[in-house]
Amino acid sequence: MRSFPLVVVVLIGLLWWAPAGAQETIHLPAEVFSTPGPHVVVNGALLKAPVKRLNGSLVLPMRAVFEALQAEVKWFPAAQQIIATRGATVVQLWINRTTAIIGETEVTLVAPPMLLDGTTFVPLRFPAEAFGGDVKWNGPLQTAVITIPPLDAAPPAVWTTVTPVKTADTGVIIGKTAELGQMLLVLDAAGDAQVRPLGPGVLLTRGPAGGAAKAAAFAELQPGDAVTFTNDAAGKLSAVAATFAQVSGKVAAIANNKLMLQDGSLYQLHPEVKTADAAGAAVALTAIGNGHDVTLRVTPGTTTAWAITVPADAALAPVPPAAAQPTILTVGAQGYAGPVKAGGSVTIQVSGTPHADRVTARIGDVLQPVTLHEVEPGKYQASITVAPNTNATNVPIIAAMTLGGVTSAEVKSAQLITLDTTPPVFNALIPAQDAQVFERAITIQAAFSDPGGSGVNPAAVTLTVNGMDVTKTATVTEKGISFTVQNLALGVLPIRLQIADQAKNAATVAWNVTVATPPAAQAATLAHDAAAAITAGKVVTFTAKLLAAPVKMEWYLGNTLLAGTPTRVAGTNTYTLAYTIAAGDAIGAHAASIRVFSNATQSQVIFAPTPVVIAAPVRAFAVTAPADKSAVTPQLAVTGEAPAGSPVRVTVSYSKVALILVMQGDLYKGTVVAGDDGKWTTPAFETELLLIGKVDQYSVKAELLDGNGATVQTITRTLTPR
């Protein structure tokens, strides 16, 4: 059977949507709010297929839609017939016929399938509803929302009552919508974008940082506001406290994503910074220059500016003539909300001198430069579709502008982009495929990783055991999952594990384990002497007591096959093996087991009753780079160590004396979190201040914070100019 191009026509008049306030809330992916439509969403997942308009209707490849509906599609060119099968439902369609068949029932279509330039089109509502789905249309978001029960829907878990997982309770607003119920798009401390729906009766407050907060309407919450929120039992927001900071002064200089005030303070312009006068009228960023009075709205605790306001009667500079020097003001990705997979797009946006001859940009060094187009005076855009096998982690967008034969210096975005086109992989499964176990309670473990670089998303991990989704009762991290199942019945135990990374690349593995009755003559045991958590370099001793001497033994700690030769206790069938915990061994609980071979083909797996718990070494608070009194580098990142999970606030400042004027400000200010290995690092930032000349001195201050944000310990460094 040959492949064929299929496209679905979405008839807008047939679609409807549930407005805000409807009893049913449909949760949409972040891309719907951050990128222009039209979009198609199936069961909450954005359909990664090109969506276009044809004769006033939306069109997209039909095969992509049917596969998203879990339907199998076959094409019979001689009969001009399409047959789609989903479970027990069979749908038959013919080109240019308004009659279709569902099972054995004949139905009439609003529009027939048709061939246009060798491509097949069919109305979307019919196949979705024919397979038991539902279609809603959201006009403001230009999104068709399809919901359909999955074919392999697991029965509800009955093993335990689960408390909803607690998500991050702080972040920064980067977007919002009220079309399908009020929702915030929040960037958490880890840099991940989360869509957070507001619950009924949510309490909203907003006020200046350090000042009094007042009750606020949803419309008053602004991008760049720092928020602290509380979840209700359903995981929706029950309270949101938003704060903002404002800074006023006169502009000293503006260029290269930065704005400096005449007091020497320096601010990073967000790629989507809003500019307006006090009356609310839009103002071009290129019209704001040296000497203008401005008020900046800044995320508290940072130097990132989200809005610039000038007085309503300000005499702003006219648009520079075409002969002006090429100047780039901002570089960024419009609506970027996290790692992008193959087929996804990144919209690059550059602002600067209007009517440039050419503006180019690239993402790090992994993609060739693209030419941007001027969409309004001084604003340039281009969209890049990410190709397979294109991976980059936290790289900037680099732009340059040419005008009148003069090309500007390259300008890097402060915003870092991650492209991840490689699915995650499974590194180990325990018990292994077709393993035979004799216990009625076992621990299922899996280790996985993401070679693409964005990291496995714990929220996208699903573990199904014997047809039940047990994910909420399992321990899940970005590196693995562990789940203990009790009261197993004899026979085959099917296990299925699905994972996805932060870019939504997915991988699935399924395997079987056989639960059997142990041989009557075998009553072996395995134990270890690690009564408490141990760290790298410590030795754990395993002791196996067998009834007969085996022909072979394999000793395991988690998914690691241990090296070494066991020692037999003289005159017994007791064996011991000592293992030194390695620095690379994963932190957490690991099942200890031994596979005992009674002959070349028969074996038995014996588990220790308690796991071996490996803990991370406790690291003292320290700054490892840069060294004190060292010369500053053009690009600087501050690194150090702290107890795992500890927040560290880092401030990098500069000072310069020019005649009698003292200029000082912050190059970087932010909070980072020490990882499981106890190490922390800030993003790299530029230290060269071309706007004021050579700086006299740089200072670095790192503060170890407690759970309430109070300073526990402070380390300072002084750096000298290059």
PDB file of C-alpha atoms in Angstrom, residues 353-507:
ATOM      1  CA  THR A 353      16.645  51.520  13.426  1.00  0.00           C
ATOM      2  CA  PRO A 354      13.686  51.609  10.989  1.00  0.00           C
ATOM      3  CA  HIS A 355      13.983  50.787   7.284  1.00  0.00           C
ATOM      4  CA  ALA A 356      17.248  48.850   7.539  1.00  0.00           C
ATOM      5  CA  ASP A 357      18.613  47.312   4.342  1.00  0.00           C
ATOM      6  CA  ARG A 358      18.955  43.897   5.981  1.00  0.00           C
ATOM      7  CA  VAL A 359      18.453  42.318   9.413  1.00  0.00           C
ATOM      8  CA  THR A 360      19.668  38.770  10.053  1.00  0.00           C
ATOM      9  CA  ALA A 361      19.513  36.508  13.099  1.00  0.00           C
ATOM     10  CA  ARG A 362      20.434  32.982  14.083  1.00  0.00           C
ATOM     11  CA  ILE A 363      19.871  30.745  17.100  1.00  0.00           C
ATOM     12  CA  GLY A 364      23.299  30.084  18.608  1.00  0.00           C
ATOM     13  CA  ASP A 365      25.561  28.309  16.139  1.00  0.00           C
ATOM     14  CA  VAL A 366      23.185  25.442  15.292  1.00  0.00           C
ATOM     15  CA  LEU A 367      21.036  27.192  12.666  1.00  0.00           C
ATOM     16  CA  GLN A 368      22.013  29.247   9.629  1.00  0.00           C
ATOM     17  CA  PRO A 369      21.134  32.972   9.798  1.00  0.00           C
ATOM     18  CA  VAL A 370      17.708  33.967   8.502  1.00  0.00           C
ATOM     19  CA  THR A 371      16.617  37.320   7.097  1.00  0.00           C
ATOM     20  CA  LEU A 372      13.977  39.185   9.106  1.00  0.00           C
ATOM     21  CA  HIS A 373      11.244  41.309   7.531  1.00  0.00           C
ATOM     22  CA  GLU A 374      10.101  44.702   8.774  1.00  0.00           C
ATOM     23  CA  VAL A 375       6.517  44.282  10.036  1.00  0.00           C
ATOM     24  CA  GLU A 376       6.256  47.881  11.261  1.00  0.00           C
ATOM     25  CA  PRO A 377       8.809  50.719  11.402  1.00  0.00           C
ATOM     26  CA  GLY A 378      11.778  49.513  13.419  1.00  0.00           C
ATOM     27  CA  LYS A 379      10.311  46.065  14.180  1.00  0.00           C
ATOM     28  CA  TYR A 380      11.600  42.987  12.316  1.00  0.00           C
ATOM     29  CA  GLN A 381      10.372  39.379  12.488  1.00  0.00           C
ATOM     30  CA  ALA A 382      10.981  35.921  11.030  1.00  0.00           C
ATOM     31  CA  SER A 383       9.799  32.432  11.985  1.00  0.00           C
ATOM     32  CA  ILE A 384      12.129  29.421  11.980  1.00  0.00           C
ATOM     33  CA  THR A 385      10.785  25.859  11.768  1.00  0.00           C
ATOM     34  CA  VAL A 386      12.992  23.507  13.786  1.00  0.00           C
ATOM     35  CA  ALA A 387      14.312  20.594  11.708  1.00  0.00           C
ATOM     36  CA  PRO A 388      15.010  17.088  13.066  1.00  0.00           C
ATOM     37  CA  ASN A 389      18.428  16.444  14.624  1.00  0.00           C
ATOM     38  CA  THR A 390      18.752  20.082  15.673  1.00  0.00           C
ATOM     39  CA  ASN A 391      19.606  20.319  19.365  1.00  0.00           C
ATOM     40  CA  ALA A 392      20.780  23.295  21.405  1.00  0.00           C
ATOM     41  CA  THR A 393      20.511  24.003  25.114  1.00  0.00           C
ATOM     42  CA  ASN A 394      20.236  27.554  26.473  1.00  0.00           C
ATOM     43  CA  VAL A 395      21.761  29.435  23.531  1.00  0.00           C
ATOM     44  CA  PRO A 396      21.092  33.095  22.645  1.00  0.00           C
ATOM     45  CA  ILE A 397      19.622  34.583  19.491  1.00  0.00           C
ATOM     46  CA  ILE A 398      22.340  36.553  17.670  1.00  0.00           C
ATOM     47  CA  ALA A 399      21.294  39.419  15.370  1.00  0.00           C
ATOM     48  CA  ALA A 400      22.978  41.981  13.112  1.00  0.00           C
ATOM     49  CA  MET A 401      21.648  44.948  11.094  1.00  0.00           C
ATOM     50  CA  THR A 402      22.935  46.514   7.851  1.00  0.00           C
ATOM     51  CA  LEU A 403      22.036  50.054   6.762  1.00  0.00           C
ATOM     52  CA  GLY A 404      23.675  52.166   4.077  1.00  0.00           C
ATOM     53  CA  GLY A 405      26.550  49.715   3.698  1.00  0.00           C
ATOM     54  CA  VAL A 406      27.291  49.745   7.450  1.00  0.00           C
ATOM     55  CA  THR A 407      26.723  46.569   9.506  1.00  0.00           C
ATOM     56  CA  SER A 408      26.220  46.760  13.266  1.00  0.00           C
ATOM     57  CA  ALA A 409      28.044  44.595  15.779  1.00  0.00           C
ATOM     58  CA  GLU A 410      26.258  41.341  16.563  1.00  0.00           C
ATOM     59  CA  VAL A 411      23.832  41.614  19.495  1.00  0.00           C
ATOM     60  CA  LYS A 412      22.920  38.597  21.638  1.00  0.00           C
ATOM     61  CA  SER A 413      19.558  38.148  23.322  1.00  0.00           C
ATOM     62  CA  ALA A 414      19.433  37.838  27.095  1.00  0.00           C
ATOM     63  CA  GLN A 415      16.696  35.272  26.486  1.00  0.00           C
ATOM     64  CA  LEU A 416      18.171  31.777  26.014  1.00  0.00           C
ATOM     65  CA  ILE A 417      16.583  29.252  23.643  1.00  0.00           C
ATOM     66  CA  THR A 418      16.497  25.444  23.860  1.00  0.00           C
ATOM     67  CA  LEU A 419      15.843  23.241  20.813  1.00  0.00           C
ATOM     68  CA  ASP A 420      15.322  19.548  21.574  1.00  0.00           C
ATOM     69  CA  THR A 421      14.441  17.228  18.681  1.00  0.00           C
ATOM     70  CA  THR A 422      15.627  13.939  20.212  1.00  0.00           C
ATOM     71  CA  PRO A 423      13.211  11.751  22.230  1.00  0.00           C
ATOM     72  CA  PRO A 424      14.242  10.611  25.717  1.00  0.00           C
ATOM     73  CA  VAL A 425      15.680   7.101  26.166  1.00  0.00           C
ATOM     74  CA  PHE A 426      15.267   4.319  28.716  1.00  0.00           C
ATOM     75  CA  ASN A 427      18.556   3.389  30.384  1.00  0.00           C
ATOM     76  CA  ALA A 428      17.370   0.539  32.614  1.00  0.00           C
ATOM     77  CA  LEU A 429      14.204  -1.381  33.549  1.00  0.00           C
ATOM     78  CA  ILE A 430      13.776  -3.360  36.799  1.00  0.00           C
ATOM     79  CA  PRO A 431      12.585  -6.080  36.850  1.00  0.00           C
ATOM     80  CA  ALA A 432      13.890  -6.780  33.361  1.00  0.00           C
ATOM     81  CA  GLN A 433      11.851  -7.946  30.364  1.00  0.00           C
ATOM     82  CA  ASP A 434      10.487 -11.494  30.940  1.00  0.00           C
ATOM     83  CA  ALA A 435      12.034 -11.633  34.416  1.00  0.00           C
ATOM     84  CA  GLN A 436      10.618 -14.206  36.843  1.00  0.00           C
ATOM     85  CA  VAL A 437      10.039 -13.041  40.415  1.00  0.00           C
ATOM     86  CA  PHE A 438       8.860 -15.050  43.406  1.00  0.00           C
ATOM     87  CA  GLU A 439       7.760 -12.215  45.698  1.00  0.00           C
ATOM     88  CA  ARG A 440       4.171 -10.935  45.898  1.00  0.00           C
ATOM     89  CA  ALA A 441       5.471  -7.382  46.430  1.00  0.00           C
ATOM     90  CA  ILE A 442       8.077  -5.921  44.076  1.00  0.00           C
ATOM     91  CA  THR A 443       9.538  -2.503  43.301  1.00  0.00           C
ATOM     92  CA  ILE A 444       9.312  -1.460  39.658  1.00  0.00           C
ATOM     93  CA  GLN A 445      12.094   0.929  38.675  1.00  0.00           C
ATOM     94  CA  ALA A 446      13.145   2.629  35.465  1.00  0.00           C
ATOM     95  CA  ALA A 447      16.011   4.986  34.704  1.00  0.00           C
ATOM     96  CA  PHE A 448      15.773   7.366  31.757  1.00  0.00           C
ATOM     97  CA  SER A 449      17.534  10.405  30.313  1.00  0.00           C
ATOM     98  CA  ASP A 450      17.108  12.980  27.557  1.00  0.00           C
ATOM     99  CA  PRO A 451      19.990  13.222  25.065  1.00  0.00           C
ATOM    100  CA  GLY A 452      18.281  16.219  23.433  1.00  0.00           C
ATOM    101  CA  GLY A 453      19.088  18.362  26.458  1.00  0.00           C
ATOM    102  CA  SER A 454      15.742  19.772  27.670  1.00  0.00           C
ATOM    103  CA  GLY A 455      15.307  17.060  30.323  1.00  0.00           C
ATOM    104  CA  VAL A 456      12.533  14.555  30.977  1.00  0.00           C
ATOM    105  CA  ASN A 457       9.375  16.247  32.279  1.00  0.00           C
ATOM    106  CA  PRO A 458       8.231  14.397  35.434  1.00  0.00           C
ATOM    107  CA  ALA A 459       4.671  15.632  34.816  1.00  0.00           C
ATOM    108  CA  ALA A 460       4.668  13.810  31.439  1.00  0.00           C
ATOM    109  CA  VAL A 461       5.603  10.401  32.892  1.00  0.00           C
ATOM    110  CA  THR A 462       2.855   7.740  32.974  1.00  0.00           C
ATOM    111  CA  LEU A 463       3.327   4.277  34.511  1.00  0.00           C
ATOM    112  CA  THR A 464       0.648   1.640  33.932  1.00  0.00           C
ATOM    113  CA  VAL A 465       0.834  -1.657  35.848  1.00  0.00           C
ATOM    114  CA  ASN A 466      -1.619  -4.435  35.075  1.00  0.00           C
ATOM    115  CA  GLY A 467      -3.877  -1.943  33.264  1.00  0.00           C
ATOM    116  CA  MET A 468      -3.920   0.611  36.105  1.00  0.00           C
ATOM    117  CA  ASP A 469      -2.350   4.077  35.944  1.00  0.00           C
ATOM    118  CA  VAL A 470      -0.233   4.191  39.116  1.00  0.00           C
ATOM    119  CA  THR A 471       1.778   7.318  38.313  1.00  0.00           C
ATOM    120  CA  LYS A 472       0.372   9.439  41.124  1.00  0.00           C
ATOM    121  CA  THR A 473       1.458   6.907  43.746  1.00  0.00           C
ATOM    122  CA  ALA A 474       4.941   6.468  42.275  1.00  0.00           C
ATOM    123  CA  THR A 475       8.098   8.440  42.988  1.00  0.00           C
ATOM    124  CA  VAL A 476       8.945  10.327  39.782  1.00  0.00           C
ATOM    125  CA  THR A 477      11.962  12.501  38.958  1.00  0.00           C
ATOM    126  CA  GLU A 478      13.492  13.690  35.701  1.00  0.00           C
ATOM    127  CA  LYS A 479      15.918  10.748  35.955  1.00  0.00           C
ATOM    128  CA  GLY A 480      13.670   7.838  36.867  1.00  0.00           C
ATOM    129  CA  ILE A 481      10.555   6.357  38.452  1.00  0.00           C
ATOM    130  CA  SER A 482      10.024   3.906  41.311  1.00  0.00           C
ATOM    131  CA  PHE A 483       6.816   2.174  42.352  1.00  0.00           C
ATOM    132  CA  THR A 484       6.124  -0.663  44.784  1.00  0.00           C
ATOM    133  CA  VAL A 485       3.183  -2.940  44.004  1.00  0.00           C
ATOM    134  CA  GLN A 486       1.679  -5.199  46.679  1.00  0.00           C
ATOM    135  CA  ASN A 487      -0.402  -8.393  46.734  1.00  0.00           C
ATOM    136  CA  LEU A 488       0.514  -9.569  43.269  1.00  0.00           C
ATOM    137  CA  ALA A 489      -1.371 -12.492  41.764  1.00  0.00           C
ATOM    138  CA  LEU A 490       0.522 -15.349  40.130  1.00  0.00           C
ATOM    139  CA  GLY A 491       0.948 -14.989  36.377  1.00  0.00           C
ATOM    140  CA  VAL A 492       2.068 -12.370  33.855  1.00  0.00           C
ATOM    141  CA  LEU A 493       2.274  -8.751  35.062  1.00  0.00           C
ATOM    142  CA  PRO A 494       2.173  -6.275  32.113  1.00  0.00           C
ATOM    143  CA  ILE A 495       4.000  -2.943  32.603  1.00  0.00           C
ATOM    144  CA  ARG A 496       3.874   0.099  30.320  1.00  0.00           C
ATOM    145  CA  LEU A 497       5.883   3.309  30.768  1.00  0.00           C
ATOM    146  CA  GLN A 498       5.463   6.524  28.772  1.00  0.00           C
ATOM    147  CA  ILE A 499       7.795   9.516  29.119  1.00  0.00           C
ATOM    148  CA  ALA A 500       8.289  12.862  27.374  1.00  0.00           C
ATOM    149  CA  ASP A 501      10.863  15.619  27.634  1.00  0.00           C
ATOM    150  CA  GLN A 502      10.252  19.336  28.171  1.00  0.00           C
ATOM    151  CA  ALA A 503       9.939  19.767  24.383  1.00  0.00           C
ATOM    152  CA  LYS A 504       7.218  17.056  24.314  1.00  0.00           C
ATOM    153  CA  ASN A 505       9.328  14.443  22.476  1.00  0.00           C
ATOM    154  CA  ALA A 506       7.855  11.128  23.706  1.00  0.00           C
ATOM    155  CA  ALA A 507       9.005   7.533  24.171  1.00  0.00           C
TER     156      ALA A 507
END
